[in-house]
mmCIF file of C-alpha atoms in Angstrom:
data_model
loop_
_atom_site.group_PDB
_atom_site.id
_atom_site.type_symbol
_atom_site.label_atom_id
_atom_site.label_comp_id
_atom_site.label_asym_id
_atom_site.label_seq_id
_atom_site.Cartn_x
_atom_site.Cartn_y
_atom_site.Cartn_z
ATOM 1 C CA MET A 1 -49.792 18.751 36.904
ATOM 2 C CA ALA A 2 -51.570 15.533 36.561
ATOM 3 C CA GLU A 3 -49.710 14.479 33.500
ATOM 4 C CA LEU A 4 -46.457 15.293 35.321
ATOM 5 C CA GLY A 5 -47.333 12.827 38.021
ATOM 6 C CA ILE A 6 -47.925 15.437 40.695
ATOM 7 C CA GLY A 7 -50.059 13.730 43.262
ATOM 8 C CA ALA A 8 -51.718 16.495 45.189
ATOM 9 C CA VAL A 9 -52.618 20.290 44.875
ATOM 10 C CA THR A 10 -53.342 22.992 47.360
ATOM 11 C CA LEU A 11 -56.510 24.591 45.871
ATOM 12 C CA GLY A 12 -56.519 27.639 48.168
ATOM 13 C CA TYR A 13 -57.392 29.000 51.589
ATOM 14 C CA PRO A 14 -61.243 29.358 51.282
ATOM 15 C CA ALA A 15 -61.701 31.132 54.492
ATOM 16 C CA ALA A 16 -59.560 34.119 53.254
ATOM 17 C CA GLY A 17 -62.635 35.649 51.628
ATOM 18 C CA PRO A 18 -65.412 35.230 48.905
ATOM 19 C CA ARG A 19 -62.951 35.284 45.960
ATOM 20 C CA MET A 20 -60.705 32.716 47.388
ATOM 21 C CA LEU A 21 -63.708 30.541 48.265
ATOM 22 C CA ALA A 22 -65.024 30.830 44.709
ATOM 23 C CA GLN A 23 -61.632 29.986 43.229
ATOM 24 C CA THR A 24 -61.308 26.922 45.568
ATOM 25 C CA ARG A 25 -64.744 25.737 44.433
ATOM 26 C CA LEU A 26 -63.887 26.182 40.805
ATOM 27 C CA LEU A 27 -60.611 24.281 41.023
ATOM 28 C CA ALA A 28 -62.212 21.430 42.911
ATOM 29 C CA SER A 29 -64.964 21.317 40.235
ATOM 30 C CA GLU A 30 -62.384 21.120 37.539
ATOM 31 C CA ILE A 31 -60.675 18.172 39.214
ATOM 32 C CA ALA A 32 -64.190 16.389 39.255
ATOM 33 C CA ARG A 33 -65.034 17.389 35.639
ATOM 34 C CA ALA A 34 -61.746 16.354 34.115
ATOM 35 C CA ARG A 35 -61.469 13.254 36.555
ATOM 36 C CA LEU A 36 -57.973 14.353 37.295
ATOM 37 C CA PRO A 37 -55.839 11.979 39.592
ATOM 38 C CA LEU A 38 -54.990 14.971 41.897
ATOM 39 C CA ALA A 39 -55.815 14.974 45.762
ATOM 40 C CA GLY A 40 -57.221 18.228 46.736
ATOM 41 C CA ASN A 41 -55.913 20.112 49.692
ATOM 42 C CA CYS A 42 -57.028 23.524 51.445
ATOM 43 C CA ALA A 43 -55.290 25.568 54.026
ATOM 44 C CA ALA A 44 -56.917 26.574 57.318
ATOM 45 C CA ARG A 45 -55.958 27.828 60.665
ATOM 46 C CA THR A 46 -56.977 25.655 63.585
ATOM 47 C CA LEU A 47 -60.383 27.226 63.779
ATOM 48 C CA GLU A 48 -63.815 25.978 63.007
ATOM 49 C CA ALA A 49 -64.469 29.171 61.045
ATOM 50 C CA ASP A 50 -61.623 28.218 58.670
ATOM 51 C CA LEU A 51 -62.498 24.615 58.364
ATOM 52 C CA ALA A 52 -66.204 24.899 57.597
ATOM 53 C CA PRO A 53 -65.705 26.436 54.137
ATOM 54 C CA ILE A 54 -63.615 23.399 53.199
ATOM 55 C CA ALA A 55 -66.294 21.113 54.268
ATOM 56 C CA ALA A 56 -68.729 23.154 52.265
ATOM 57 C CA VAL A 57 -66.637 22.895 49.058
ATOM 58 C CA GLN A 58 -66.132 19.199 49.543
ATOM 59 C CA ALA A 59 -70.044 18.765 49.981
ATOM 60 C CA GLU A 60 -70.846 20.952 46.901
ATOM 61 C CA THR A 61 -68.311 19.481 44.454
ATOM 62 C CA GLY A 62 -68.147 15.854 45.638
ATOM 63 C CA VAL A 63 -64.369 16.064 45.612
ATOM 64 C CA ALA A 64 -62.600 14.592 48.705
ATOM 65 C CA LEU A 65 -60.538 17.374 50.370
ATOM 66 C CA GLU A 66 -57.828 17.418 52.990
ATOM 67 C CA ALA A 67 -57.741 20.192 55.475
ATOM 68 C CA ALA A 68 -54.287 21.494 56.077
ATOM 69 C CA ALA A 69 -54.777 22.851 59.647
ATOM 70 C CA PHE A 70 -51.697 25.065 60.519
ATOM 71 C CA ILE A 71 -50.533 26.541 63.708
ATOM 72 C CA GLY A 72 -47.178 28.142 64.457
ATOM 73 C CA THR A 73 -45.023 25.860 66.626
ATOM 74 C CA SER A 74 -41.712 27.684 67.180
ATOM 75 C CA GLY A 75 -40.939 29.492 70.304
ATOM 76 C CA VAL A 76 -40.702 32.874 68.528
ATOM 77 C CA ARG A 77 -44.107 32.400 67.151
ATOM 78 C CA MET A 78 -45.547 31.416 70.476
ATOM 79 C CA ALA A 79 -43.884 34.526 72.123
ATOM 80 C CA ALA A 80 -45.286 36.885 69.481
ATOM 81 C CA GLU A 81 -48.846 35.478 69.808
ATOM 82 C CA GLY A 82 -48.783 34.922 73.505
ATOM 83 C CA TRP A 83 -49.704 31.317 73.208
ATOM 84 C CA THR A 84 -49.228 28.636 75.809
ATOM 85 C CA LEU A 85 -48.609 25.000 74.741
ATOM 86 C CA GLY A 86 -51.820 24.004 76.695
ATOM 87 C CA GLY A 87 -53.863 26.533 74.746
ATOM 88 C CA MET A 88 -52.422 25.377 71.539
ATOM 89 C CA VAL A 89 -53.227 21.813 72.239
ATOM 90 C CA GLY A 90 -56.779 22.688 73.002
ATOM 91 C CA ALA A 91 -57.215 24.689 69.866
ATOM 92 C CA LEU A 92 -55.691 21.924 67.757
ATOM 93 C CA GLU A 93 -57.857 19.259 69.289
ATOM 94 C CA ARG A 94 -60.985 21.141 68.751
ATOM 95 C CA ALA A 95 -60.201 21.925 65.156
ATOM 96 C CA VAL A 96 -59.207 18.281 64.211
ATOM 97 C CA ARG A 97 -62.367 16.878 65.821
ATOM 98 C CA PHE A 98 -64.475 19.243 64.048
ATOM 99 C CA ALA A 99 -62.860 18.722 60.660
ATOM 100 C CA VAL A 100 -63.123 14.922 61.032
ATOM 101 C CA GLY A 101 -66.701 15.326 62.083
ATOM 102 C CA GLN A 102 -67.320 17.216 58.943
ATOM 103 C CA GLY A 103 -65.945 14.238 56.791
ATOM 104 C CA LEU A 104 -62.668 15.919 56.097
ATOM 105 C CA ALA A 105 -59.244 14.262 55.991
ATOM 106 C CA VAL A 106 -56.866 16.269 58.157
ATOM 107 C CA MET A 107 -53.299 17.065 57.912
ATOM 108 C CA PHE A 108 -51.802 18.922 60.991
ATOM 109 C CA VAL A 109 -49.346 21.500 59.605
ATOM 110 C CA ALA A 110 -46.574 22.306 62.190
ATOM 111 C CA GLU A 111 -45.744 25.756 60.996
ATOM 112 C CA ASP A 112 -42.111 26.795 61.690
ATOM 113 C CA ALA A 113 -41.389 23.207 62.735
ATOM 114 C CA SER A 114 -37.725 23.504 61.883
ATOM 115 C CA ARG A 115 -37.305 26.063 64.800
ATOM 116 C CA ALA A 116 -39.743 24.361 67.101
ATOM 117 C CA ALA A 117 -38.657 22.563 70.406
ATOM 118 C CA PRO A 118 -38.845 18.765 69.998
ATOM 119 C CA ALA A 119 -41.207 18.499 73.013
ATOM 120 C CA THR A 120 -43.637 20.896 71.509
ATOM 121 C CA LEU A 121 -43.667 18.998 68.154
ATOM 122 C CA ARG A 122 -44.137 15.733 70.072
ATOM 123 C CA THR A 123 -47.009 17.045 72.247
ATOM 124 C CA LEU A 124 -48.920 18.674 69.262
ATOM 125 C CA GLY A 125 -48.240 15.880 66.944
ATOM 126 C CA ARG A 126 -49.565 13.268 69.215
ATOM 127 C CA ALA A 127 -52.648 15.316 70.105
ATOM 128 C CA ALA A 128 -53.461 15.801 66.407
ATOM 129 C CA VAL A 129 -53.074 12.083 65.633
ATOM 130 C CA GLN A 130 -55.143 11.065 68.644
ATOM 131 C CA CYS A 131 -57.915 13.353 67.436
ATOM 132 C CA GLY A 132 -57.969 11.924 63.937
ATOM 133 C CA ALA A 133 -55.183 13.706 61.851
ATOM 134 C CA ARG A 134 -53.718 11.126 59.587
ATOM 135 C CA ARG A 135 -50.867 13.238 58.172
ATOM 136 C CA ILE A 136 -48.318 15.649 59.759
ATOM 137 C CA CYS A 137 -46.645 18.356 57.722
ATOM 138 C CA LEU A 138 -43.293 19.706 58.915
ATOM 139 C CA ALA A 139 -43.012 23.164 57.639
ATOM 140 C CA ASP A 140 -39.675 25.040 57.335
ATOM 141 C CA THR A 141 -41.622 28.305 57.256
ATOM 142 C CA ALA A 142 -38.642 30.636 57.419
ATOM 143 C CA GLY A 143 -36.343 28.525 55.189
ATOM 144 C CA SER A 144 -33.910 28.128 58.161
ATOM 145 C CA ALA A 145 -33.380 24.202 57.882
ATOM 146 C CA THR A 146 -30.217 22.422 56.542
ATOM 147 C CA PRO A 147 -30.453 19.004 54.971
ATOM 148 C CA GLU A 148 -28.919 17.447 58.068
ATOM 149 C CA GLY A 149 -31.391 19.097 60.330
ATOM 150 C CA VAL A 150 -34.268 18.042 58.003
ATOM 151 C CA ARG A 151 -33.082 14.434 58.285
ATOM 152 C CA ARG A 152 -33.056 14.528 62.069
ATOM 153 C CA LEU A 153 -36.421 16.359 62.261
ATOM 154 C CA VAL A 154 -38.199 13.794 60.080
ATOM 155 C CA GLN A 155 -36.623 11.011 61.894
ATOM 156 C CA PHE A 156 -37.637 12.365 65.240
ATOM 157 C CA VAL A 157 -41.320 12.750 64.299
ATOM 158 C CA ARG A 158 -41.366 9.380 62.703
ATOM 159 C CA GLU A 159 -40.056 7.835 66.036
ATOM 160 C CA GLU A 160 -41.897 10.066 68.465
ATOM 161 C CA VAL A 161 -45.249 10.621 66.772
ATOM 162 C CA VAL A 162 -45.782 8.157 63.880
ATOM 163 C CA ALA A 163 -44.545 4.957 65.403
ATOM 164 C CA PRO A 164 -46.546 5.126 68.610
ATOM 165 C CA SER A 165 -49.795 5.642 66.572
ATOM 166 C CA PRO A 166 -51.943 2.577 66.104
ATOM 167 C CA GLU A 167 -53.246 4.222 62.845
ATOM 168 C CA PRO A 168 -51.061 4.869 59.820
ATOM 169 C CA VAL A 169 -49.833 8.500 59.742
ATOM 170 C CA GLY A 170 -47.920 10.170 56.808
ATOM 171 C CA ILE A 171 -45.249 12.781 57.004
ATOM 172 C CA ASP A 172 -45.070 15.770 54.620
ATOM 173 C CA TRP A 173 -42.204 18.166 54.162
ATOM 174 C CA HIS A 174 -42.813 21.828 53.224
ATOM 175 C CA GLY A 175 -39.733 23.984 52.631
ATOM 176 C CA HIS A 176 -38.873 27.458 51.778
ATOM 177 C CA ARG A 177 -35.986 28.967 49.771
ATOM 178 C CA ASP A 178 -34.726 31.748 52.137
ATOM 179 C CA ARG A 179 -31.233 30.107 52.327
ATOM 180 C CA GLY A 180 -31.356 28.500 48.897
ATOM 181 C CA LEU A 181 -31.547 25.086 50.390
ATOM 182 C CA ALA A 182 -35.257 24.139 49.712
ATOM 183 C CA LEU A 183 -34.580 21.517 47.007
ATOM 184 C CA ALA A 184 -31.628 19.782 48.892
ATOM 185 C CA ASN A 185 -33.867 19.776 51.958
ATOM 186 C CA CYS A 186 -36.717 18.023 49.972
ATOM 187 C CA LEU A 187 -34.316 15.457 48.969
ATOM 188 C CA ALA A 188 -33.069 15.046 52.543
ATOM 189 C CA ALA A 189 -36.696 14.668 53.701
ATOM 190 C CA ILE A 190 -37.427 12.031 51.270
ATOM 191 C CA ASP A 191 -34.252 10.117 52.274
ATOM 192 C CA ALA A 192 -35.302 10.348 55.886
ATOM 193 C CA GLY A 193 -38.675 8.823 55.167
ATOM 194 C CA ALA A 194 -40.996 11.585 54.431
ATOM 195 C CA ASP A 195 -44.021 10.387 52.458
ATOM 196 C CA ARG A 196 -44.736 13.603 50.541
ATOM 197 C CA VAL A 197 -42.885 16.777 49.830
ATOM 198 C CA HIS A 198 -44.312 20.106 48.671
ATOM 199 C CA ALA A 199 -42.993 22.324 45.858
ATOM 200 C CA THR A 200 -44.348 24.995 43.591
ATOM 201 C CA ALA A 201 -43.946 25.959 39.963
ATOM 202 C CA LEU A 202 -40.723 28.032 39.518
ATOM 203 C CA GLY A 203 -40.336 28.129 43.326
ATOM 204 C CA THR A 204 -42.836 30.913 43.724
ATOM 205 C CA GLY A 205 -44.311 31.594 47.115
ATOM 206 C CA GLU A 206 -43.777 33.717 50.181
ATOM 207 C CA ARG A 207 -40.569 35.912 50.346
ATOM 208 C CA ALA A 208 -37.918 33.862 48.304
ATOM 209 C CA GLY A 209 -40.463 31.149 47.624
ATOM 210 C CA ASN A 210 -40.727 27.484 48.063
ATOM 211 C CA ALA A 211 -38.939 24.386 46.639
ATOM 212 C CA GLU A 212 -39.018 24.430 42.724
ATOM 213 C CA MET A 213 -41.413 21.765 41.483
ATOM 214 C CA GLU A 214 -39.683 21.476 38.123
ATOM 215 C CA LEU A 215 -36.299 20.941 39.741
ATOM 216 C CA LEU A 216 -37.720 18.457 42.288
ATOM 217 C CA LEU A 217 -39.217 16.266 39.462
ATOM 218 C CA ALA A 218 -36.035 16.503 37.472
ATOM 219 C CA ASN A 219 -33.950 15.387 40.363
ATOM 220 C CA LEU A 220 -36.348 12.557 41.235
ATOM 221 C CA GLY A 221 -36.207 11.627 37.715
ATOM 222 C CA LEU A 222 -32.431 11.330 37.781
ATOM 223 C CA ARG A 223 -32.929 8.969 40.766
ATOM 224 C CA GLY A 224 -35.260 6.740 38.644
ATOM 225 C CA CYS A 225 -38.291 8.107 40.339
ATOM 226 C CA THR A 226 -40.272 9.460 37.337
ATOM 227 C CA TYR A 227 -43.912 9.710 38.111
ATOM 228 C CA GLY A 228 -45.278 11.134 34.838
ATOM 229 C CA ASP A 229 -44.295 12.747 31.511
ATOM 230 C CA LEU A 230 -41.390 15.010 32.199
ATOM 231 C CA THR A 231 -41.536 16.433 28.692
ATOM 232 C CA ARG A 232 -44.453 18.518 29.927
ATOM 233 C CA LEU A 233 -42.132 20.444 32.379
ATOM 234 C CA PRO A 234 -41.316 23.297 30.075
ATOM 235 C CA GLU A 235 -45.010 23.893 29.279
ATOM 236 C CA TYR A 236 -45.956 23.633 32.908
ATOM 237 C CA CYS A 237 -43.367 26.313 33.794
ATOM 238 C CA ILE A 238 -44.335 28.524 30.955
ATOM 239 C CA THR A 239 -48.017 28.227 31.783
ATOM 240 C CA ALA A 240 -47.333 29.053 35.395
ATOM 241 C CA ALA A 241 -44.982 31.965 34.637
ATOM 242 C CA ARG A 242 -47.812 33.588 32.406
ATOM 243 C CA ALA A 243 -50.482 33.009 35.024
ATOM 244 C CA MET A 244 -48.500 34.466 37.761
ATOM 245 C CA GLY A 245 -46.825 37.213 35.817
ATOM 246 C CA VAL A 246 -43.271 36.159 36.462
ATOM 247 C CA ALA A 247 -40.305 35.682 34.134
ATOM 248 C CA ILE A 248 -38.313 32.526 33.823
ATOM 249 C CA PRO A 249 -34.644 33.577 34.285
ATOM 250 C CA ALA A 250 -32.497 32.499 31.345
ATOM 251 C CA ASN A 251 -30.093 30.732 33.607
ATOM 252 C CA HIS A 252 -32.965 28.739 35.370
ATOM 253 C CA PRO A 253 -32.113 25.007 35.476
ATOM 254 C CA VAL A 254 -34.015 22.798 33.088
ATOM 255 C CA VAL A 255 -36.417 25.325 31.744
ATOM 256 C CA GLY A 256 -34.316 28.504 31.369
ATOM 257 C CA GLY A 257 -33.471 29.556 27.876
ATOM 258 C CA ASP A 258 -29.810 28.935 28.453
ATOM 259 C CA ALA A 259 -30.230 25.737 30.386
ATOM 260 C CA PHE A 260 -29.036 23.637 27.578
ATOM 261 C CA ARG A 261 -27.197 26.207 25.615
ATOM 262 C CA THR A 262 -23.434 26.255 25.199
ATOM 263 C CA ALA A 263 -21.362 28.945 23.300
ATOM 264 C CA SER A 264 -17.761 27.954 24.335
ATOM 265 C CA GLY A 265 -15.979 26.819 21.295
ATOM 266 C CA VAL A 266 -14.389 23.830 23.051
ATOM 267 C CA HIS A 267 -17.616 22.658 24.495
ATOM 268 C CA ALA A 268 -19.673 23.194 21.340
ATOM 269 C CA ALA A 269 -17.112 21.287 19.153
ATOM 270 C CA ALA A 270 -17.410 18.203 21.436
ATOM 271 C CA VAL A 271 -21.215 18.413 21.504
ATOM 272 C CA LEU A 272 -21.444 18.761 17.739
ATOM 273 C CA LYS A 273 -19.146 15.772 17.136
ATOM 274 C CA ALA A 274 -21.617 13.633 19.294
ATOM 275 C CA LEU A 275 -24.554 15.093 17.485
ATOM 276 C CA GLY A 276 -22.866 14.464 14.090
ATOM 277 C CA ARG A 277 -22.649 10.822 14.986
ATOM 278 C CA GLY A 278 -26.266 10.734 15.932
ATOM 279 C CA ASP A 279 -25.506 10.136 19.524
ATOM 280 C CA ASP A 280 -27.953 12.419 21.398
ATOM 281 C CA ALA A 281 -27.233 10.709 24.680
ATOM 282 C CA LEU A 282 -23.619 11.307 24.518
ATOM 283 C CA ALA A 283 -24.310 14.977 23.392
ATOM 284 C CA ASP A 284 -26.449 15.429 26.467
ATOM 285 C CA ALA A 285 -23.859 13.974 28.803
ATOM 286 C CA LEU A 286 -20.856 15.911 27.672
ATOM 287 C CA TYR A 287 -21.508 19.266 29.452
ATOM 288 C CA SER A 288 -24.856 18.656 31.261
ATOM 289 C CA SER A 289 -25.727 16.531 34.170
ATOM 290 C CA LEU A 290 -29.512 16.558 32.986
ATOM 291 C CA PRO A 291 -30.421 14.891 29.794
ATOM 292 C CA ALA A 292 -32.293 17.537 27.808
ATOM 293 C CA ARG A 293 -34.252 14.978 25.809
ATOM 294 C CA GLU A 294 -35.904 13.626 28.999
ATOM 295 C CA PHE A 295 -37.583 17.090 29.119
ATOM 296 C CA GLY A 296 -38.534 17.398 25.461
ATOM 297 C CA LEU A 297 -35.578 19.770 24.818
ATOM 298 C CA ALA A 298 -32.283 19.552 22.987
ATOM 299 C CA GLN A 299 -28.718 20.925 23.341
ATOM 300 C CA ARG A 300 -28.369 24.321 21.673
ATOM 301 C CA ILE A 301 -25.200 25.872 20.165
ATOM 302 C CA ALA A 302 -24.892 29.557 20.376
ATOM 303 C CA ILE A 303 -22.274 31.995 18.982
ATOM 304 C CA SER A 304 -20.418 34.222 21.536
ATOM 305 C CA PRO A 305 -16.847 35.815 21.954
ATOM 306 C CA MET A 306 -15.846 32.499 23.250
ATOM 307 C CA SER A 307 -16.978 30.528 20.155
ATOM 308 C CA GLY A 308 -15.081 28.981 17.208
ATOM 309 C CA LYS A 309 -15.806 27.836 13.800
ATOM 310 C CA SER A 310 -17.767 24.794 14.854
ATOM 311 C CA ASN A 311 -20.445 27.010 16.407
ATOM 312 C CA VAL A 312 -20.596 29.091 13.285
ATOM 313 C CA ARG A 313 -20.824 26.160 10.893
ATOM 314 C CA HIS A 314 -23.415 24.686 12.989
ATOM 315 C CA TRP A 315 -25.551 27.930 12.989
ATOM 316 C CA LEU A 316 -25.262 28.262 9.264
ATOM 317 C CA ALA A 317 -26.288 24.722 8.589
ATOM 318 C CA MET A 318 -29.338 24.960 10.957
ATOM 319 C CA HIS A 319 -30.433 28.112 9.283
ATOM 320 C CA GLY A 320 -30.238 26.778 5.702
ATOM 321 C CA TYR A 321 -26.910 28.388 4.691
ATOM 322 C CA ASP A 322 -23.646 26.728 3.280
ATOM 323 C CA ALA A 323 -21.770 25.719 6.354
ATOM 324 C CA GLY A 324 -18.483 25.812 4.382
ATOM 325 C CA ASP A 325 -18.777 29.299 3.093
ATOM 326 C CA SER A 326 -15.642 31.039 4.329
ATOM 327 C CA ALA A 327 -16.903 34.460 3.997
ATOM 328 C CA LEU A 328 -20.018 33.753 6.027
ATOM 329 C CA ILE A 329 -17.866 32.093 8.615
ATOM 330 C CA ALA A 330 -15.585 34.977 8.898
ATOM 331 C CA ALA A 331 -18.321 37.467 9.143
ATOM 332 C CA LEU A 332 -20.094 35.635 11.901
ATOM 333 C CA LEU A 333 -16.974 35.067 13.868
ATOM 334 C CA ALA A 334 -15.957 38.793 13.545
ATOM 335 C CA ALA A 335 -19.427 39.816 14.770
ATOM 336 C CA ALA A 336 -19.185 37.395 17.652
ATOM 337 C CA LYS A 337 -15.566 38.609 18.714
ATOM 338 C CA ALA A 338 -16.752 42.245 18.649
ATOM 339 C CA ALA A 339 -19.849 41.419 20.819
ATOM 340 C CA ASP A 340 -20.046 41.306 24.637
ATOM 341 C CA HIS A 341 -22.723 38.769 24.631
ATOM 342 C CA ALA A 342 -23.917 35.595 22.771
ATOM 343 C CA LEU A 343 -25.373 36.671 19.482
ATOM 344 C CA ALA A 344 -29.129 36.334 18.993
ATOM 345 C CA ASP A 345 -30.420 34.741 15.820
ATOM 346 C CA ALA A 346 -31.369 38.143 14.398
ATOM 347 C CA GLU A 347 -27.849 39.421 14.860
ATOM 348 C CA CYS A 348 -26.360 36.318 13.144
ATOM 349 C CA GLU A 349 -28.813 36.700 10.279
ATOM 350 C CA ALA A 350 -27.897 40.418 9.992
ATOM 351 C CA ALA A 351 -24.249 39.591 9.781
ATOM 352 C CA VAL A 352 -24.925 36.926 6.937
ATOM 353 C CA GLN A 353 -27.123 39.292 5.038
ATOM 354 C CA ARG A 354 -24.446 41.901 4.980
ATOM 355 C CA VAL A 355 -22.185 39.474 3.218
ATOM 356 C CA LEU A 356 -24.934 38.290 0.825
ATOM 357 C CA GLY A 357 -26.037 41.753 0.022
ATOM 358 C CA ALA A 358 -22.482 42.782 -0.789
ATOM 359 C CA ARG A 359 -22.227 39.845 -3.242
ATOM 360 C CA ASP A 360 -25.434 40.837 -4.964
ATOM 361 C CA ALA A 361 -24.300 44.460 -5.260
ATOM 362 C CA ALA A 362 -20.880 43.504 -6.777
ATOM 363 C CA PRO A 363 -20.557 43.691 -10.536
ATOM 364 C CA ALA A 364 -20.473 40.420 -12.277
#
């Protein structure tokens, strides 16, 4: 994460129990041990009981931590909990003052902000800032926001909460993928002036997950905002997938196995012409809006029912066979046309070996 240029990391929710507390402490200690340029952050409800463990971890590890104190701000959440705005303001003020008194930086997380009444956000946001919070996180907890809605929400908070404050206050955006708009919403938040946006590896998270960190970094890179070494993205995603026990879909952008693979004969022929001239940049641009080389990857040519001789010749050359051998070309094309999928290397190898085996068995 540090080498990718990610600036901050949520270490956990230490009040959730002994195991989470131990994990939070371990991760904070690793930041200190490895001297990682990552700002630590911990989740908490607006309760002293949730904030005290964060202060304890900060004291034990010497790592400055930010308390992400959250409370639901939408009308549906208030109705479900039986909350009043006055009661919420009181709880928030007590929590922020306690955290600040413990030496913690505080981010007020307006949970379900995308469905909250503007007046509620204004009241809670101003109360949090007046008590010492120096960051406000607008959370699209149900993934209900649209890019235009995000722009308006961020602009509203900037004008109604941040601008009146005599102290600098940052705005975070935290979005979920329920409608498939999390990435677009992150970019909209940035355009509207958000100072920090949240994402997770492979978009994992509650329900359909959060904005995808790898896609956010890739898109920021296309905008010229590269913060670190994007060639580490594949390793980052593979590591996260293994740790979390999830699979990376073959068609996942950037890091999926098919992300930079083409099997169409027309497409492959054009890519191979560019590669043949040593023009990797042109090869990347022909059928991809993302340059594979920026992520330490390369264009891949597969053989499928849609492929032509260019695909086959390329595969033969890449695997040490005579790319002009007409019998091998014919055998691979026949295998591809008979299949209902792109051939794996093992299937191509089997087709080649059948031809070579028949040659060896033929009388001289």
